[in-house]
Amino acid sequence: MSYDDLNPGPGVKPLNKRSSKNLALLRPLDAPRGLTAELVTRLTSDITSGKLSPGSRLPTEQEMIAATGVSRTVIREAVAALRADGLVVTRQGVGAFVAENVRRPFRVDFDERSSLREVLNVMELRTGIEIESAGLAA
């Protein structure tokens, strides 16, 4: 079964009554940095951009497996990471849903820093914050 079989196009009913309308957002993964990280990045982007609206149901594990070509473990790890970031809530036996109040934690992704100067700027910022935090905590 291919991705096109699962997502035949607009106006066509899903495979079954439990199939998700959000399945169209997924496509096969081919990620050199790790499949879980790539899936988390894609889903995070879809959530923060509004493609996946608050309260909407994510595709089922089986749908994601078929659409992305990755294992169940990768899907579960990605959903767990999204849940830890507060982007997704899960309900046992029901599925995973986009959180109603998505709050993005502050993070610095060193993979996105393109130069040594940018990395040093981030380290300078951290040093200032950590020193001030230690002073307030004392």
PDB file of C-alpha atoms in Angstrom:
ATOM      1  CA  MET A   1       0.000   0.000   0.000  1.00  0.00           C
ATOM      2  CA  SER A   2       1.479   3.362  -0.979  1.00  0.00           C
ATOM      3  CA  TYR A   3       0.983   6.855   0.383  1.00  0.00           C
ATOM      4  CA  ASP A   4      -1.197   7.677  -2.636  1.00  0.00           C
ATOM      5  CA  ASP A   5      -3.502   4.789  -1.715  1.00  0.00           C
ATOM      6  CA  LEU A   6      -3.996   6.337   1.730  1.00  0.00           C
ATOM      7  CA  ASN A   7      -4.432   9.874   0.456  1.00  0.00           C
ATOM      8  CA  PRO A   8      -6.118   9.710  -2.950  1.00  0.00           C
ATOM      9  CA  GLY A   9      -6.891  13.424  -3.040  1.00  0.00           C
ATOM     10  CA  PRO A  10      -9.416  16.033  -2.046  1.00  0.00           C
ATOM     11  CA  GLY A  11     -13.030  15.001  -1.831  1.00  0.00           C
ATOM     12  CA  VAL A  12     -12.219  11.292  -1.481  1.00  0.00           C
ATOM     13  CA  LYS A  13     -13.238   9.554   1.732  1.00  0.00           C
ATOM     14  CA  PRO A  14     -10.515   8.133   4.013  1.00  0.00           C
ATOM     15  CA  LEU A  15      -9.782   4.402   4.036  1.00  0.00           C
ATOM     16  CA  ASN A  16     -12.077   3.796   6.984  1.00  0.00           C
ATOM     17  CA  LYS A  17     -14.147   5.747   9.487  1.00  0.00           C
ATOM     18  CA  ARG A  18     -11.193   6.092  11.867  1.00  0.00           C
ATOM     19  CA  SER A  19      -8.827   7.442   9.215  1.00  0.00           C
ATOM     20  CA  SER A  20      -7.697  10.937   9.927  1.00  0.00           C
ATOM     21  CA  LYS A  21      -8.212  13.947   7.715  1.00  0.00           C
ATOM     22  CA  ASN A  22      -4.754  15.117   8.866  1.00  0.00           C
ATOM     23  CA  LEU A  23      -3.106  12.180   7.121  1.00  0.00           C
ATOM     24  CA  ALA A  24      -2.579  14.335   4.025  1.00  0.00           C
ATOM     25  CA  LEU A  25       0.087  16.316   5.893  1.00  0.00           C
ATOM     26  CA  LEU A  26       2.393  13.310   6.170  1.00  0.00           C
ATOM     27  CA  ARG A  27       4.780  11.970   3.553  1.00  0.00           C
ATOM     28  CA  PRO A  28       7.613   9.392   3.558  1.00  0.00           C
ATOM     29  CA  LEU A  29      10.637  10.269   5.691  1.00  0.00           C
ATOM     30  CA  ASP A  30      14.236  10.148   4.558  1.00  0.00           C
ATOM     31  CA  ALA A  31      16.223  11.864   7.258  1.00  0.00           C
ATOM     32  CA  PRO A  32      19.992  11.752   7.766  1.00  0.00           C
ATOM     33  CA  ARG A  33      19.725  13.299  11.263  1.00  0.00           C
ATOM     34  CA  GLY A  34      17.347  10.687  12.621  1.00  0.00           C
ATOM     35  CA  LEU A  35      13.853   9.639  11.737  1.00  0.00           C
ATOM     36  CA  THR A  36      12.356  10.529  15.106  1.00  0.00           C
ATOM     37  CA  ALA A  37      13.886  14.011  15.045  1.00  0.00           C
ATOM     38  CA  GLU A  38      12.680  14.566  11.478  1.00  0.00           C
ATOM     39  CA  LEU A  39       9.130  13.473  12.310  1.00  0.00           C
ATOM     40  CA  VAL A  40       9.101  15.673  15.433  1.00  0.00           C
ATOM     41  CA  THR A  41      10.318  18.624  13.347  1.00  0.00           C
ATOM     42  CA  ARG A  42       7.633  18.109  10.707  1.00  0.00           C
ATOM     43  CA  LEU A  43       4.794  17.676  13.170  1.00  0.00           C
ATOM     44  CA  THR A  44       5.991  20.623  15.268  1.00  0.00           C
ATOM     45  CA  SER A  45       6.067  22.768  12.147  1.00  0.00           C
ATOM     46  CA  ASP A  46       2.550  21.657  11.187  1.00  0.00           C
ATOM     47  CA  ILE A  47       1.281  22.445  14.695  1.00  0.00           C
ATOM     48  CA  THR A  48       2.956  25.837  15.082  1.00  0.00           C
ATOM     49  CA  SER A  49       2.003  26.940  11.560  1.00  0.00           C
ATOM     50  CA  GLY A  50      -1.646  26.080  12.158  1.00  0.00           C
ATOM     51  CA  LYS A  51      -1.874  23.241   9.625  1.00  0.00           C
ATOM     52  CA  LEU A  52      -2.823  21.097  12.606  1.00  0.00           C
ATOM     53  CA  SER A  53      -5.254  23.138  14.668  1.00  0.00           C
ATOM     54  CA  PRO A  54      -5.639  22.902  18.463  1.00  0.00           C
ATOM     55  CA  GLY A  55      -7.808  19.945  19.423  1.00  0.00           C
ATOM     56  CA  SER A  56      -7.389  18.183  16.082  1.00  0.00           C
ATOM     57  CA  ARG A  57      -6.574  14.497  16.144  1.00  0.00           C
ATOM     58  CA  LEU A  58      -3.246  13.276  14.808  1.00  0.00           C
ATOM     59  CA  PRO A  59      -3.339  10.345  12.389  1.00  0.00           C
ATOM     60  CA  THR A  60      -3.295   6.911  14.041  1.00  0.00           C
ATOM     61  CA  GLU A  61      -0.011   5.062  14.523  1.00  0.00           C
ATOM     62  CA  GLN A  62      -0.854   2.751  11.632  1.00  0.00           C
ATOM     63  CA  GLU A  63      -1.691   5.672   9.343  1.00  0.00           C
ATOM     64  CA  MET A  64       1.563   7.427  10.222  1.00  0.00           C
ATOM     65  CA  ILE A  65       3.541   4.229   9.678  1.00  0.00           C
ATOM     66  CA  ALA A  66       2.012   3.766   6.226  1.00  0.00           C
ATOM     67  CA  ALA A  67       2.430   7.429   5.263  1.00  0.00           C
ATOM     68  CA  THR A  68       5.988   7.941   6.500  1.00  0.00           C
ATOM     69  CA  GLY A  69       7.502   4.482   6.088  1.00  0.00           C
ATOM     70  CA  VAL A  70       8.969   4.376   9.596  1.00  0.00           C
ATOM     71  CA  SER A  71       8.547   1.930  12.451  1.00  0.00           C
ATOM     72  CA  ARG A  72       6.036   2.069  15.270  1.00  0.00           C
ATOM     73  CA  THR A  73       8.894   2.855  17.665  1.00  0.00           C
ATOM     74  CA  VAL A  74       9.791   6.006  15.715  1.00  0.00           C
ATOM     75  CA  ILE A  75       6.146   7.127  15.752  1.00  0.00           C
ATOM     76  CA  ARG A  76       5.801   6.501  19.488  1.00  0.00           C
ATOM     77  CA  GLU A  77       9.062   8.313  20.289  1.00  0.00           C
ATOM     78  CA  ALA A  78       8.001  11.294  18.183  1.00  0.00           C
ATOM     79  CA  VAL A  79       4.594  11.506  19.872  1.00  0.00           C
ATOM     80  CA  ALA A  80       6.279  11.191  23.296  1.00  0.00           C
ATOM     81  CA  ALA A  81       8.637  14.061  22.407  1.00  0.00           C
ATOM     82  CA  LEU A  82       5.717  16.215  21.263  1.00  0.00           C
ATOM     83  CA  ARG A  83       3.857  15.381  24.476  1.00  0.00           C
ATOM     84  CA  ALA A  84       6.937  16.331  26.541  1.00  0.00           C
ATOM     85  CA  ASP A  85       7.092  19.659  24.683  1.00  0.00           C
ATOM     86  CA  GLY A  86       3.435  20.310  25.489  1.00  0.00           C
ATOM     87  CA  LEU A  87       2.365  20.259  21.847  1.00  0.00           C
ATOM     88  CA  VAL A  88       0.302  17.063  22.003  1.00  0.00           C
ATOM     89  CA  VAL A  89      -1.948  15.395  24.552  1.00  0.00           C
ATOM     90  CA  THR A  90      -2.727  11.692  24.387  1.00  0.00           C
ATOM     91  CA  ARG A  91      -5.787   9.806  25.548  1.00  0.00           C
ATOM     92  CA  GLN A  92      -5.439   6.086  26.016  1.00  0.00           C
ATOM     93  CA  GLY A  93      -7.484   4.195  23.482  1.00  0.00           C
ATOM     94  CA  VAL A  94      -8.548   7.386  21.715  1.00  0.00           C
ATOM     95  CA  GLY A  95      -5.408   8.867  20.173  1.00  0.00           C
ATOM     96  CA  ALA A  96      -3.137  11.895  20.172  1.00  0.00           C
ATOM     97  CA  PHE A  97      -4.484  15.421  19.828  1.00  0.00           C
ATOM     98  CA  VAL A  98      -2.899  18.825  19.314  1.00  0.00           C
ATOM     99  CA  ALA A  99      -2.838  20.617  22.663  1.00  0.00           C
ATOM    100  CA  GLU A 100      -5.337  23.451  23.076  1.00  0.00           C
ATOM    101  CA  ASN A 101      -2.813  25.879  24.569  1.00  0.00           C
ATOM    102  CA  VAL A 102       0.450  25.259  22.772  1.00  0.00           C
ATOM    103  CA  ARG A 103       3.338  26.834  24.622  1.00  0.00           C
ATOM    104  CA  ARG A 104       6.747  26.591  23.041  1.00  0.00           C
ATOM    105  CA  PRO A 105       9.638  26.147  25.468  1.00  0.00           C
ATOM    106  CA  PHE A 106      12.673  28.343  24.871  1.00  0.00           C
ATOM    107  CA  ARG A 107      15.349  26.353  23.112  1.00  0.00           C
ATOM    108  CA  VAL A 108      18.561  27.104  21.290  1.00  0.00           C
ATOM    109  CA  ASP A 109      19.207  24.665  18.466  1.00  0.00           C
ATOM    110  CA  PHE A 110      22.939  24.594  17.830  1.00  0.00           C
ATOM    111  CA  ASP A 111      22.368  22.632  14.617  1.00  0.00           C
ATOM    112  CA  GLU A 112      20.732  25.760  13.174  1.00  0.00           C
ATOM    113  CA  ARG A 113      23.641  28.048  14.106  1.00  0.00           C
ATOM    114  CA  SER A 114      25.697  28.577  10.976  1.00  0.00           C
ATOM    115  CA  SER A 115      28.832  30.228  12.347  1.00  0.00           C
ATOM    116  CA  LEU A 116      31.123  30.163  15.322  1.00  0.00           C
ATOM    117  CA  ARG A 117      30.154  33.779  16.064  1.00  0.00           C
ATOM    118  CA  GLU A 118      26.469  32.804  16.426  1.00  0.00           C
ATOM    119  CA  VAL A 119      27.370  29.985  18.818  1.00  0.00           C
ATOM    120  CA  LEU A 120      29.535  32.359  20.874  1.00  0.00           C
ATOM    121  CA  ASN A 121      26.674  34.888  21.006  1.00  0.00           C
ATOM    122  CA  VAL A 122      24.383  32.212  22.431  1.00  0.00           C
ATOM    123  CA  MET A 123      27.011  31.176  24.982  1.00  0.00           C
ATOM    124  CA  GLU A 124      27.403  34.832  26.043  1.00  0.00           C
ATOM    125  CA  LEU A 125      23.653  35.099  26.530  1.00  0.00           C
ATOM    126  CA  ARG A 126      23.575  31.922  28.607  1.00  0.00           C
ATOM    127  CA  THR A 127      26.455  33.074  30.796  1.00  0.00           C
ATOM    128  CA  GLY A 128      24.673  36.322  31.619  1.00  0.00           C
ATOM    129  CA  ILE A 129      21.397  34.581  32.390  1.00  0.00           C
ATOM    130  CA  GLU A 130      23.029  31.865  34.499  1.00  0.00           C
ATOM    131  CA  ILE A 131      25.030  34.360  36.577  1.00  0.00           C
ATOM    132  CA  GLU A 132      21.939  36.480  37.240  1.00  0.00           C
ATOM    133  CA  SER A 133      19.872  33.368  38.064  1.00  0.00           C
ATOM    134  CA  ALA A 134      22.490  32.142  40.530  1.00  0.00           C
ATOM    135  CA  GLY A 135      22.520  35.559  42.194  1.00  0.00           C
ATOM    136  CA  LEU A 136      18.739  35.580  42.552  1.00  0.00           C
ATOM    137  CA  ALA A 137      18.716  32.051  43.933  1.00  0.00           C
ATOM    138  CA  ALA A 138      21.332  32.817  46.617  1.00  0.00           C
TER     139      ALA A 138
END
